[in-house]
Short mmCIF file of C-alpha atoms in Angstrom, two decimals:
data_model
loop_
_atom_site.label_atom_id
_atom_site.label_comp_id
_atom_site.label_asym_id
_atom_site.label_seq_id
_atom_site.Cartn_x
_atom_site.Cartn_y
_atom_site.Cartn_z
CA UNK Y 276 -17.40 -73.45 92.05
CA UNK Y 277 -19.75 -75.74 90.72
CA UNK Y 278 -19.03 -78.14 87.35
CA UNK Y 279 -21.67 -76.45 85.64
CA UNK Y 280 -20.63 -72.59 85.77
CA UNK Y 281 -19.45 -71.16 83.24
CA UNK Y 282 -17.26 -68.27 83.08
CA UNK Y 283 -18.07 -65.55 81.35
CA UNK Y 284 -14.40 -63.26 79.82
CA UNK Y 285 -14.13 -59.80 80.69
CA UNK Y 286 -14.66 -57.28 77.66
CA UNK Y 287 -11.26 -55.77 76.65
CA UNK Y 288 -11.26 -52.04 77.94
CA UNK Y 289 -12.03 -49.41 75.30
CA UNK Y 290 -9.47 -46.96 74.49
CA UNK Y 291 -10.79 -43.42 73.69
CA UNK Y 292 -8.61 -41.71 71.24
CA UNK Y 293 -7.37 -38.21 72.15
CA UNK Y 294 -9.41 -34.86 71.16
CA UNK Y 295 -6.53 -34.24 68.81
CA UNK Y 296 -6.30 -37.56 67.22
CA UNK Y 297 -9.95 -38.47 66.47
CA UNK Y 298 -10.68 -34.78 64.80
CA UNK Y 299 -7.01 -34.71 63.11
CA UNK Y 300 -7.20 -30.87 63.77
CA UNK Y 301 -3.33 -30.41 63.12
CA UNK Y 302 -4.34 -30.91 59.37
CA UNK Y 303 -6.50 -28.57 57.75
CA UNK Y 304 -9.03 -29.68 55.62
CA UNK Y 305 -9.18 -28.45 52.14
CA UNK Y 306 -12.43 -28.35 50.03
CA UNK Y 307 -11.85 -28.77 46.22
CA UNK Y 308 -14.48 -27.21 44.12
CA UNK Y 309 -14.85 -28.57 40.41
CA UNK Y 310 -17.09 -25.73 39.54
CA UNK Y 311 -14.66 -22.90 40.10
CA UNK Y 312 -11.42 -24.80 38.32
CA UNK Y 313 -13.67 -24.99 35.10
CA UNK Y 314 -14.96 -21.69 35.09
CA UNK Y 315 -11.57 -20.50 35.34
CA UNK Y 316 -10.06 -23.09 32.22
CA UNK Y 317 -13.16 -21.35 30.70
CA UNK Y 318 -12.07 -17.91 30.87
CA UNK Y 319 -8.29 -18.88 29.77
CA UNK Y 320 -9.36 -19.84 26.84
CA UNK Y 321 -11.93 -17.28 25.90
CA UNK Y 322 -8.99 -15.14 26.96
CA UNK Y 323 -6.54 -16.53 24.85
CA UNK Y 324 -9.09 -16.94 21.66
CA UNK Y 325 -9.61 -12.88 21.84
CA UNK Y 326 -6.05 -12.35 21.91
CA UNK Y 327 -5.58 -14.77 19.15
CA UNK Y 328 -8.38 -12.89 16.63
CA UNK Y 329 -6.70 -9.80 17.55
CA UNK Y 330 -3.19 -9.97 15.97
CA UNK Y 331 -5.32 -12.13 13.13
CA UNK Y 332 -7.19 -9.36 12.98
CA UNK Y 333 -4.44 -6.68 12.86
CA UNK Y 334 -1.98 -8.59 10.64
CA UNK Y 335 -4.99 -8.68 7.76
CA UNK Y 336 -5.91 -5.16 8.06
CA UNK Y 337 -2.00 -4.34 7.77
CA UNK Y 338 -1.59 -6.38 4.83
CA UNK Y 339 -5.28 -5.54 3.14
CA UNK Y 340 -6.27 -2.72 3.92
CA UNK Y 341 -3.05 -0.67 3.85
CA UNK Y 342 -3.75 1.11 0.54
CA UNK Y 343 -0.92 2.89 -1.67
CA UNK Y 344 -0.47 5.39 -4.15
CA UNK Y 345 0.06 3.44 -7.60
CA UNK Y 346 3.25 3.71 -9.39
CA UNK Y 347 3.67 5.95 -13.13
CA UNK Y 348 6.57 5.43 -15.62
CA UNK Y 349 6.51 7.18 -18.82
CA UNK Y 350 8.23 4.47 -21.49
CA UNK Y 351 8.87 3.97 -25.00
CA UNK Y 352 8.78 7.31 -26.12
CA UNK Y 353 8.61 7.81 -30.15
CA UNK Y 354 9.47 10.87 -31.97
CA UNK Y 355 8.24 11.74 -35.04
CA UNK Y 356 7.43 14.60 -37.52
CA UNK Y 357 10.38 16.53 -35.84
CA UNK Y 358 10.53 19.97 -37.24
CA UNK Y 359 12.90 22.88 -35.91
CA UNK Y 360 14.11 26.01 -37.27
CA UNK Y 361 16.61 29.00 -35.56
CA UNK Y 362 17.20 32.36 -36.63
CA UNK Y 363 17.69 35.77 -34.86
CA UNK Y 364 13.90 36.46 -34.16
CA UNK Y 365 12.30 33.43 -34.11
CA UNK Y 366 13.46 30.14 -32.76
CA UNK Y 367 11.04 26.94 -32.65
CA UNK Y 368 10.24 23.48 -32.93
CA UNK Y 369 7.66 21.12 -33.76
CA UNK Y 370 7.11 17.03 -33.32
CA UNK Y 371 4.74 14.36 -32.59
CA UNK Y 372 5.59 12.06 -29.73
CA UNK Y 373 4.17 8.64 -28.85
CA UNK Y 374 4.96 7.05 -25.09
CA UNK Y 375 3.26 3.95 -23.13
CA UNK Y 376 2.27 5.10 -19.37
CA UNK Y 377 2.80 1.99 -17.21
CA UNK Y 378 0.52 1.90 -14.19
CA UNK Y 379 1.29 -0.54 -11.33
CA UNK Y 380 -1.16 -1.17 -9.14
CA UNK Y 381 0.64 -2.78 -5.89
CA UNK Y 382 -2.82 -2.92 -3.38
CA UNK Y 383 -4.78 -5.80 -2.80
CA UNK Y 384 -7.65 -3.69 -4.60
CA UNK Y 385 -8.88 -2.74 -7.43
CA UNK Y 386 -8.39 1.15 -8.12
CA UNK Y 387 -10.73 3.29 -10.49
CA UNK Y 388 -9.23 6.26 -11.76
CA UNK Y 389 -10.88 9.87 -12.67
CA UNK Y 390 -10.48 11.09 -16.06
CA UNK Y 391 -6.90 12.42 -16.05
CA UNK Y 392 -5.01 15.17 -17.86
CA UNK Y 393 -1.45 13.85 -18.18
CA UNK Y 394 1.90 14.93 -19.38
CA UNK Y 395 2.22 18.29 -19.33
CA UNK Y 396 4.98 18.60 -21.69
CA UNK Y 397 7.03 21.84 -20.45
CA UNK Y 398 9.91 23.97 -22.26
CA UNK Y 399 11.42 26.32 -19.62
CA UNK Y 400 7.88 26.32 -17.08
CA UNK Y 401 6.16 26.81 -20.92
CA UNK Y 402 3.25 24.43 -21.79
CA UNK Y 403 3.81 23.38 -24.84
CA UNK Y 404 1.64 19.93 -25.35
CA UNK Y 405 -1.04 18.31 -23.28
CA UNK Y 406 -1.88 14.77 -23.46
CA UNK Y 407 -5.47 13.66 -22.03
CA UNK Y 408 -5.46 9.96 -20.57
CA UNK Y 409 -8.20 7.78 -19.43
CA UNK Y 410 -6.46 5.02 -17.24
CA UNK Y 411 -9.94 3.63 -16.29
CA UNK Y 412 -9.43 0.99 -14.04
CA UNK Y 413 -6.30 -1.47 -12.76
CA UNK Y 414 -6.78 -4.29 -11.06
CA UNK Y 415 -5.62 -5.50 -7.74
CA UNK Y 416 -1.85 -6.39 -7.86
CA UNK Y 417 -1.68 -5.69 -12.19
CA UNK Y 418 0.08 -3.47 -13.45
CA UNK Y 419 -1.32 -1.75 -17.02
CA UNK Y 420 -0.35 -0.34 -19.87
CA UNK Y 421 -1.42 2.39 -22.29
CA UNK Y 422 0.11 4.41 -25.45
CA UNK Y 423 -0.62 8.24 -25.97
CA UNK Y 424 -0.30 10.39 -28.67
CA UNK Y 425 0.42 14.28 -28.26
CA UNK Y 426 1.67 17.41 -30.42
CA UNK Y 427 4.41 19.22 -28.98
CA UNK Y 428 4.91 22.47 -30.46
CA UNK Y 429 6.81 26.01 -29.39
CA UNK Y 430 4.13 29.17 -29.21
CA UNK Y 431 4.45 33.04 -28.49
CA UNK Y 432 4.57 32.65 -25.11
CA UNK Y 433 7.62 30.87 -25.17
CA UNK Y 434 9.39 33.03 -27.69
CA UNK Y 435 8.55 36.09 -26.10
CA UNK Y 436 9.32 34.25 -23.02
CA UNK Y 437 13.00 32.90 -23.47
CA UNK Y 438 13.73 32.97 -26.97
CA UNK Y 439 17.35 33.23 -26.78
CA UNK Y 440 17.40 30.03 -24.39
CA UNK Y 441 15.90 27.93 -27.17
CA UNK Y 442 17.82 29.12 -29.69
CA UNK Y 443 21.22 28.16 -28.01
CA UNK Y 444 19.21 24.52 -26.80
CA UNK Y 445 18.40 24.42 -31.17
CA UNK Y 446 21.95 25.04 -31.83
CA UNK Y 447 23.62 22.54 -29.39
CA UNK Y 448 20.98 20.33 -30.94
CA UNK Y 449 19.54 19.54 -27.63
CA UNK Y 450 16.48 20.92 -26.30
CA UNK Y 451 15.66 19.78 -21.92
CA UNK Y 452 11.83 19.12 -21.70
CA UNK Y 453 9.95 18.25 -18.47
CA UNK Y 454 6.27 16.62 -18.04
CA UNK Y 455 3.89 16.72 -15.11
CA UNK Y 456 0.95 14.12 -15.09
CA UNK Y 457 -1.77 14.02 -11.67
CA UNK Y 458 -3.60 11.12 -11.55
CA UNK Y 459 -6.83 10.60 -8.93
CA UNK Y 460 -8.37 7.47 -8.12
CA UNK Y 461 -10.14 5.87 -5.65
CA UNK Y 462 -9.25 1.99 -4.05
CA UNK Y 463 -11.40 -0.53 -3.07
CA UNK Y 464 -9.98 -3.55 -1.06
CA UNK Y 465 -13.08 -6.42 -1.06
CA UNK Y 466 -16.26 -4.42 -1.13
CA UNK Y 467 -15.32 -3.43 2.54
CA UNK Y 468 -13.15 -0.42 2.59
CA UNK Y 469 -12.31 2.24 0.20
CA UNK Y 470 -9.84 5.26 -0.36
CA UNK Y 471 -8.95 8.02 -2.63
CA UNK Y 472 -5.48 8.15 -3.53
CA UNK Y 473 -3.32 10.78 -6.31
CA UNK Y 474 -0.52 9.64 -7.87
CA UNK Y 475 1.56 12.44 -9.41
CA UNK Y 476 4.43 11.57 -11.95
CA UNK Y 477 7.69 13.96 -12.59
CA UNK Y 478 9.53 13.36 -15.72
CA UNK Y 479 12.83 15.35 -17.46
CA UNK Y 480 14.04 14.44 -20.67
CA UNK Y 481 16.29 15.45 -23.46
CA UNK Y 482 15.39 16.10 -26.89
CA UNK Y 483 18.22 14.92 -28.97
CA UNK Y 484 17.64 17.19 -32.15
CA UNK Y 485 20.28 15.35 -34.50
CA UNK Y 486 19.20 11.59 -33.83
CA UNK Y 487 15.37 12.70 -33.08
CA UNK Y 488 14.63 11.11 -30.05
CA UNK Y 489 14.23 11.00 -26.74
CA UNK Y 490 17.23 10.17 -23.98
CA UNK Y 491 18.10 10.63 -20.81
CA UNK Y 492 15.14 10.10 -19.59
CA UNK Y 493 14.26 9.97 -15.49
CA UNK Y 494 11.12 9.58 -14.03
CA UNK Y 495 9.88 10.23 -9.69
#
């Protein structure tokens, strides 16, 4: 060759990867798409907030909204003016009683109450005093408390009725009595939800005729 040629290099030879190695085909290809993950954080939580105001939702309406009957107690009962008198024909007795009716209100609303007649005073399934009471209203969770006055008395009924029974309750000096009170009135829990409720009150007492008053005394 001449000084002057120059020599040109030979390209390296090209190596052409295999089908299966340029396209990677034994791993699949997996697309990620944001727009379904967030949709479905989306509906956790919506889920999750529902089930949340739910039990919210039912523990308030189990503590609010569960209304009750209010409690009665008869208390503090007074006797006075006590009169009695036994003899072959006729046996009776006469008084004037003061008591406090305690009213407890245990509901988380207020509770308006009908005009009431309470305490049937009873000698034997005899009426023999009637005390009218107007308990007005209580409010939520308060308990109140109001006197009465009443006459108690014996009448024909009763001596035609079981005479004899008094007159051996006069001589032992102790005379059973019962009273019977119903009591209607409608609650109200936060201007929402209202419901009528009756309260009834069972009493028995004992008439002590020596010491003139009241003992034994048991309420339901």
């Amino acid at each position: 060759m001449a000084q002057g040629s120059h020599i040109i290099p030979l390209a390296p030879p090209k190596t052409y990867p295999k089908s299966d190695q340029g396209l990677n085909l034994s791993k699949p290809i997996i697309f990620h798409n944001k727009n379904n993950r967030r949709s479905n954080k989306c509906f956790v939580y919506l889920l999750s907030t529902i089930v949340i105001l739910s039990i919210v939702m039912l523990i308030f309406s189990m503590v609010f909204f569960r209304f009750k009957a209010p409690s009665f107690e008869l208390d503090l009962i007074n006797v006075q003016n006590l009169r009695f008198s036994n003899s072959t024909n006729s046996s009776l007795f006469s008084l004037a009683m003061g008591a406090e009716i305690i009213v407890d209100n245990e509901n988380f609303g207020r509770i308006n109450f009908q005009d009431s007649s309470m305490s049937v005073f009873l000698y034997e399934n005899v009426t023999i005093g009637i005390a009218n009471v107007n308990v007005g209203r209580v409010e939520a969770r308060k308990t109140k408390r109001m006197g009465i006055l009443l006459q108690l008395r014996t009448n024909d009924q009763l001596m035609n009725h079981s005479n004899w029974k008094l007159s051996s309750d006069i001589n032992s000096r102790m005379v059973k009595l019962t009273s019977f009170g119903e009591f209607r009135g409608k609650v109200k829990a936060m201007k929402i939800a209202s419901k009528h409720k009756n309260s009834v009150l069972n009493c028995t007492m004992n008439l002590n005729l020596t010491s003139q008053a009241i003992q034994d005394l048991l309420c339901s």
